[in-house]
Each structure stands twice: as C-alpha cells, then as structure tokens.
C-alpha atoms as a PDB file:
ATOM      1  CA  MET A   1      21.878  49.662 111.531  1.00  0.00           C
ATOM      2  CA  ASP A   2      24.965  47.696 110.378  1.00  0.00           C
ATOM      3  CA  ARG A   3      22.728  44.912 109.140  1.00  0.00           C
ATOM      4  CA  LEU A   4      20.634  47.389 107.114  1.00  0.00           C
ATOM      5  CA  LEU A   5      23.769  48.799 105.417  1.00  0.00           C
ATOM      6  CA  ASN A   6      25.007  45.295 104.655  1.00  0.00           C
ATOM      7  CA  VAL A   7      21.711  44.369 102.884  1.00  0.00           C
ATOM      8  CA  SER A   8      21.736  47.667 100.991  1.00  0.00           C
ATOM      9  CA  SER A   9      25.346  47.139  99.852  1.00  0.00           C
ATOM     10  CA  ARG A  10      24.553  43.634  98.651  1.00  0.00           C
ATOM     11  CA  ARG A  11      21.541  44.878  96.677  1.00  0.00           C
ATOM     12  CA  ARG A  12      23.628  47.550  94.942  1.00  0.00           C
ATOM     13  CA  ALA A  13      26.363  45.054  94.101  1.00  0.00           C
ATOM     14  CA  LEU A  14      23.826  42.541  92.757  1.00  0.00           C
ATOM     15  CA  THR A  15      22.027  45.217  90.724  1.00  0.00           C
ATOM     16  CA  GLY A  16      25.344  46.418  89.265  1.00  0.00           C
ATOM     17  CA  ALA A  17      26.415  42.877  88.370  1.00  0.00           C
ATOM     18  CA  LEU A  18      23.038  42.165  86.736  1.00  0.00           C
ATOM     19  CA  ALA A  19      23.226  45.375  84.699  1.00  0.00           C
ATOM     20  CA  ALA A  20      26.759  44.513  83.543  1.00  0.00           C
ATOM     21  CA  ALA A  21      25.677  40.993  82.553  1.00  0.00           C
ATOM     22  CA  LEU A  22      22.688  42.285  80.566  1.00  0.00           C
ATOM     23  CA  PHE A  23      24.885  44.858  78.812  1.00  0.00           C
ATOM     24  CA  SER A  24      27.406  42.144  77.895  1.00  0.00           C
ATOM     25  CA  LEU A  25      24.668  39.925  76.467  1.00  0.00           C
ATOM     26  CA  ALA A  26      23.214  42.785  74.434  1.00  0.00           C
ATOM     27  CA  LEU A  27      26.649  43.707  73.078  1.00  0.00           C
ATOM     28  CA  ALA A  28      27.495  40.097  72.193  1.00  0.00           C
ATOM     29  CA  GLY A  29      24.238  39.773  70.251  1.00  0.00           C
ATOM     30  CA  SER A  30      25.064  42.801  68.122  1.00  0.00           C
ATOM     31  CA  LEU A  31      28.555  41.684  67.073  1.00  0.00           C
ATOM     32  CA  PRO A  32      29.015  39.772  63.791  1.00  0.00           C
ATOM     33  CA  ARG A  33      29.834  36.123  64.306  1.00  0.00           C
ATOM     34  CA  ALA A  34      29.893  32.842  62.412  1.00  0.00           C
ATOM     35  CA  ALA A  35      26.451  31.579  61.459  1.00  0.00           C
ATOM     36  CA  ARG A  36      27.539  27.981  62.013  1.00  0.00           C
ATOM     37  CA  SER A  37      30.508  26.712  63.900  1.00  0.00           C
ATOM     38  CA  ALA A  38      32.312  23.402  63.545  1.00  0.00           C
ATOM     39  CA  GLY A  39      30.260  20.863  65.406  1.00  0.00           C
ATOM     40  CA  GLY A  40      27.011  22.746  64.590  1.00  0.00           C
ATOM     41  CA  LYS A  41      24.518  21.904  61.853  1.00  0.00           C
ATOM     42  CA  CYS A  42      25.055  22.535  58.163  1.00  0.00           C
ATOM     43  CA  PRO A  43      22.451  25.082  57.012  1.00  0.00           C
ATOM     44  CA  TYR A  44      21.969  23.199  53.722  1.00  0.00           C
ATOM     45  CA  CYS A  45      21.733  19.495  54.661  1.00  0.00           C
ATOM     46  CA  ASN A  46      21.162  19.865  58.427  1.00  0.00           C
ATOM     47  CA  LEU A  47      23.840  17.272  59.244  1.00  0.00           C
ATOM     48  CA  ALA A  48      26.699  18.028  61.641  1.00  0.00           C
ATOM     49  CA  VAL A  49      29.494  20.281  60.393  1.00  0.00           C
ATOM     50  CA  LEU A  50      32.634  18.225  60.845  1.00  0.00           C
ATOM     51  CA  LYS A  51      35.640  19.517  62.719  1.00  0.00           C
ATOM     52  CA  ASN A  52      39.096  19.452  61.208  1.00  0.00           C
ATOM     53  CA  GLU A  53      41.181  16.380  61.945  1.00  0.00           C
ATOM     54  CA  PRO A  54      44.889  16.362  62.823  1.00  0.00           C
ATOM     55  CA  THR A  55      45.854  15.296  59.277  1.00  0.00           C
ATOM     56  CA  LEU A  56      42.910  16.544  57.184  1.00  0.00           C
ATOM     57  CA  ASP A  57      40.738  19.658  57.115  1.00  0.00           C
ATOM     58  CA  ASN A  58      36.965  19.181  56.842  1.00  0.00           C
ATOM     59  CA  THR A  59      35.394  22.572  57.523  1.00  0.00           C
ATOM     60  CA  VAL A  60      33.987  24.332  54.452  1.00  0.00           C
ATOM     61  CA  ALA A  61      33.253  28.040  54.903  1.00  0.00           C
ATOM     62  CA  MET A  62      31.414  30.516  52.692  1.00  0.00           C
ATOM     63  CA  ARG A  63      31.717  34.274  53.008  1.00  0.00           C
ATOM     64  CA  HIS A  64      28.794  36.317  51.708  1.00  0.00           C
ATOM     65  CA  GLY A  65      29.080  39.973  52.602  1.00  0.00           C
ATOM     66  CA  ALA A  66      29.996  40.161  56.291  1.00  0.00           C
ATOM     67  CA  ASN A  67      28.631  36.670  57.022  1.00  0.00           C
ATOM     68  CA  ARG A  68      30.759  33.534  57.390  1.00  0.00           C
ATOM     69  CA  ILE A  69      28.789  30.312  57.199  1.00  0.00           C
ATOM     70  CA  GLU A  70      30.204  26.817  57.740  1.00  0.00           C
ATOM     71  CA  TYR A  71      29.043  23.758  55.785  1.00  0.00           C
ATOM     72  CA  ARG A  72      29.506  20.023  55.890  1.00  0.00           C
ATOM     73  CA  CYS A  73      30.955  19.766  52.361  1.00  0.00           C
ATOM     74  CA  VAL A  74      31.788  21.772  49.251  1.00  0.00           C
ATOM     75  CA  TYR A  75      28.576  20.567  47.557  1.00  0.00           C
ATOM     76  CA  CYS A  76      26.422  22.064  50.338  1.00  0.00           C
ATOM     77  CA  ALA A  77      28.260  25.402  50.131  1.00  0.00           C
ATOM     78  CA  VAL A  78      28.028  25.648  46.328  1.00  0.00           C
ATOM     79  CA  ALA A  79      24.371  24.551  46.320  1.00  0.00           C
ATOM     80  CA  GLN A  80      23.517  27.186  48.929  1.00  0.00           C
ATOM     81  CA  ALA A  81      25.511  29.818  46.999  1.00  0.00           C
ATOM     82  CA  ASN A  82      23.398  28.937  43.943  1.00  0.00           C
ATOM     83  CA  SER A  83      20.181  29.631  45.862  1.00  0.00           C
ATOM     84  CA  ASP A  84      18.204  32.871  45.605  1.00  0.00           C
ATOM     85  CA  LYS A  85      19.252  33.747  49.163  1.00  0.00           C
ATOM     86  CA  TYR A  86      22.896  34.304  48.205  1.00  0.00           C
ATOM     87  CA  LYS A  87      22.901  36.568  45.170  1.00  0.00           C
ATOM     88  CA  GLY A  88      26.063  38.482  44.372  1.00  0.00           C
ATOM     89  CA  ASP A  89      29.665  37.728  45.196  1.00  0.00           C
ATOM     90  CA  VAL A  90      30.644  34.796  47.413  1.00  0.00           C
ATOM     91  CA  THR A  91      33.894  33.188  48.490  1.00  0.00           C
ATOM     92  CA  ILE A  92      34.124  29.551  49.552  1.00  0.00           C
ATOM     93  CA  LEU A  93      37.106  27.992  51.325  1.00  0.00           C
ATOM     94  CA  ALA A  94      36.972  24.285  50.506  1.00  0.00           C
ATOM     95  CA  PRO A  95      39.365  21.894  52.238  1.00  0.00           C
ATOM     96  CA  SER A  96      41.653  20.012  49.879  1.00  0.00           C
ATOM     97  CA  GLU A  97      43.707  16.853  50.202  1.00  0.00           C
ATOM     98  CA  VAL A  98      46.488  18.950  51.796  1.00  0.00           C
ATOM     99  CA  LYS A  99      45.914  20.079  55.385  1.00  0.00           C
ATOM    100  CA  GLY A 100      46.062  23.859  55.666  1.00  0.00           C
ATOM    101  CA  LYS A 101      45.872  24.393  51.885  1.00  0.00           C
ATOM    102  CA  PRO A 102      42.219  24.997  50.966  1.00  0.00           C
ATOM    103  CA  VAL A 103      40.921  25.588  47.458  1.00  0.00           C
ATOM    104  CA  LEU A 104      39.475  29.086  47.150  1.00  0.00           C
ATOM    105  CA  LEU A 105      36.275  29.305  45.093  1.00  0.00           C
ATOM    106  CA  THR A 106      34.972  32.748  44.199  1.00  0.00           C
ATOM    107  CA  ARG A 107      31.911  33.944  42.374  1.00  0.00           C
ATOM    108  CA  LYS A 108      32.137  37.527  41.137  1.00  0.00           C
ATOM    109  CA  ALA A 109      29.592  38.936  38.696  1.00  0.00           C
ATOM    110  CA  ASP A 110      28.140  35.407  38.286  1.00  0.00           C
ATOM    111  CA  ARG A 111      31.520  34.000  37.171  1.00  0.00           C
ATOM    112  CA  TRP A 112      33.062  31.188  39.220  1.00  0.00           C
ATOM    113  CA  THR A 113      36.838  30.741  39.546  1.00  0.00           C
ATOM    114  CA  ALA A 114      39.062  28.436  41.588  1.00  0.00           C
ATOM    115  CA  LYS A 115      42.472  29.022  43.083  1.00  0.00           C
ATOM    116  CA  PRO A 116      44.619  27.161  42.319  1.00  0.00           C
ATOM    117  CA  ALA A 117      43.425  27.104  38.712  1.00  0.00           C
ATOM    118  CA  THR A 118      44.423  23.415  38.546  1.00  0.00           C
ATOM    119  CA  ALA A 119      41.763  22.482  41.135  1.00  0.00           C
ATOM    120  CA  VAL A 120      39.472  19.554  40.419  1.00  0.00           C
ATOM    121  CA  PHE A 121      36.692  18.045  42.504  1.00  0.00           C
ATOM    122  CA  VAL A 122      35.352  14.707  43.600  1.00  0.00           C
ATOM    123  CA  ALA A 123      31.583  14.744  43.141  1.00  0.00           C
ATOM    124  CA  GLU A 124      30.543  11.158  43.707  1.00  0.00           C
ATOM    125  CA  LYS A 125      26.938  10.519  44.722  1.00  0.00           C
ATOM    126  CA  ALA A 126      26.674   8.691  48.024  1.00  0.00           C
ATOM    127  CA  HIS A 127      24.672   8.899  51.216  1.00  0.00           C
ATOM    128  CA  HIS A 128      25.131  12.461  52.454  1.00  0.00           C
ATOM    129  CA  ARG A 129      26.685  11.333  55.731  1.00  0.00           C
ATOM    130  CA  TYR A 130      29.819  10.593  53.631  1.00  0.00           C
ATOM    131  CA  CYS A 131      29.772  13.877  51.696  1.00  0.00           C
ATOM    132  CA  GLN A 132      33.004  15.166  53.251  1.00  0.00           C
ATOM    133  CA  ILE A 133      34.670  12.264  51.395  1.00  0.00           C
ATOM    134  CA  THR A 134      32.560  12.116  48.235  1.00  0.00           C
ATOM    135  CA  TYR A 135      32.423  15.882  47.589  1.00  0.00           C
ATOM    136  CA  ARG A 136      35.866  17.406  48.040  1.00  0.00           C
ATOM    137  CA  ALA A 137      38.088  19.976  46.375  1.00  0.00           C
ATOM    138  CA  LEU A 138      41.553  18.859  45.337  1.00  0.00           C
ATOM    139  CA  THR A 139      44.514  20.983  44.291  1.00  0.00           C
ATOM    140  CA  GLY A 140      44.993  19.161  40.971  1.00  0.00           C
ATOM    141  CA  ARG A 141      44.883  15.851  39.149  1.00  0.00           C
ATOM    142  CA  PRO A 142      47.791  14.279  41.102  1.00  0.00           C
ATOM    143  CA  GLY A 143      46.001  15.120  44.362  1.00  0.00           C
ATOM    144  CA  PHE A 144      42.766  13.709  42.954  1.00  0.00           C
ATOM    145  CA  ASP A 145      44.447  10.423  41.975  1.00  0.00           C
ATOM    146  CA  ALA A 146      46.069  10.009  45.407  1.00  0.00           C
ATOM    147  CA  TYR A 147      42.836  10.914  47.242  1.00  0.00           C
ATOM    148  CA  VAL A 148      40.735   8.457  45.204  1.00  0.00           C
ATOM    149  CA  LYS A 149      43.305   5.704  45.734  1.00  0.00           C
ATOM    150  CA  LYS A 150      43.063   6.180  49.544  1.00  0.00           C
ATOM    151  CA  ASN A 151      39.235   6.099  49.672  1.00  0.00           C
ATOM    152  CA  ALA A 152      37.386   2.879  48.847  1.00  0.00           C
ATOM    153  CA  ARG A 153      34.104   4.773  48.273  1.00  0.00           C
ATOM    154  CA  LEU A 154      35.683   6.596  45.342  1.00  0.00           C
ATOM    155  CA  ARG A 155      37.064   3.740  43.224  1.00  0.00           C
ATOM    156  CA  SER A 156      34.968   4.742  40.169  1.00  0.00           C
ATOM    157  CA  ALA A 157      35.243   8.525  40.689  1.00  0.00           C
ATOM    158  CA  ARG A 158      36.205  10.838  37.844  1.00  0.00           C
ATOM    159  CA  PRO A 159      37.598  14.354  38.314  1.00  0.00           C
ATOM    160  CA  VAL A 160      35.023  17.131  37.943  1.00  0.00           C
ATOM    161  CA  THR A 161      35.696  20.751  36.977  1.00  0.00           C
ATOM    162  CA  LEU A 162      34.388  23.709  38.949  1.00  0.00           C
ATOM    163  CA  ALA A 163      31.829  24.420  36.206  1.00  0.00           C
ATOM    164  CA  GLN A 164      30.570  20.820  36.445  1.00  0.00           C
ATOM    165  CA  LEU A 165      30.362  21.009  40.249  1.00  0.00           C
ATOM    166  CA  VAL A 166      28.408  24.283  40.077  1.00  0.00           C
ATOM    167  CA  GLN A 167      26.021  22.713  37.542  1.00  0.00           C
ATOM    168  CA  THR A 168      25.608  19.566  39.685  1.00  0.00           C
ATOM    169  CA  ALA A 169      24.800  21.684  42.746  1.00  0.00           C
ATOM    170  CA  LYS A 170      21.944  23.594  41.070  1.00  0.00           C
END
C-alpha cells in the first residue's frame, strides 16, 4: 500500500510540474520581447548583430510600435525602416563614436530628424561584414574627423547628412 501511495504522489508532482512548465512557456511566448538580440542575425542583411565592446557601442536598435529590432549597422536599420513593412513612425538608436551616447534618429509623419542635430554619418561602401565601421552615426564633424582618422578603411570618407543616408538606404 505504501508503494502505491508513493507512485501516486510522484505522478501528481510530475503532472503539476509539467503543467507549470507548459504555463510558463505559454506566458513567455505571449510577452513582447526583442525581435533580434545582440549575437543574433540582422533581419536586413542576415549577418550577425554585433555586441557592444568595452570602448565602443555597436548595437543598432529600431523601435516600431511595441517592437524593438536590433540591426548590424545604421544602414540596415534605415533601409528596413524605408521598406513597406515599416510604415509610420520609427525611432532608431544608432551607436556613435562615444560609448553610451547614441544618435537618436526619428521618423514622424515621414520626416526624419537626428538628435543631436549636429549628427553626421559615415556611409562608405565596403563589404557588408565591415558595415559597423563603414556605416556609423557620429555626433558631429569633430567626431567624424577623429573616427575617420582612426579607421584605415575610411581614409577617403566624406561626412553624410541624415537626408543623404536615408536616400542611400532606399
């Protein structure tokens, strides 16, 4: 009789644990979460989304409605924002030359703005595996000059405005 109770108790405990696990999985699937996380794939170019480094941020994130999507570079985010899939208002956080100080790009009523207003961009064509270097937001012309000086791939780069970047990414 003791053995029968022991088996019955184990079954109830296992059934309860299984039910709790299934409930947790169902709940987790219904909560909003990032579409792509650092280390995942960029939804535009399908290359790895790069993690932030100790001295430089790399993760580009776009907010569209309640969704937050991470990209490999600012070009990928702006190009995807220009697609038919992302109509309406969007906000893009683009890493700059200063760690922890991203450039905020917003599109409201089809009008793009950057914060800070002095922001410029590197938009130098290169193999896309280097896009985090060749497509980057910078807080202003002094930041652009210093960034270009540090990166051999950018020796001939010219600063690009937000309007030019948006046009390039169409």
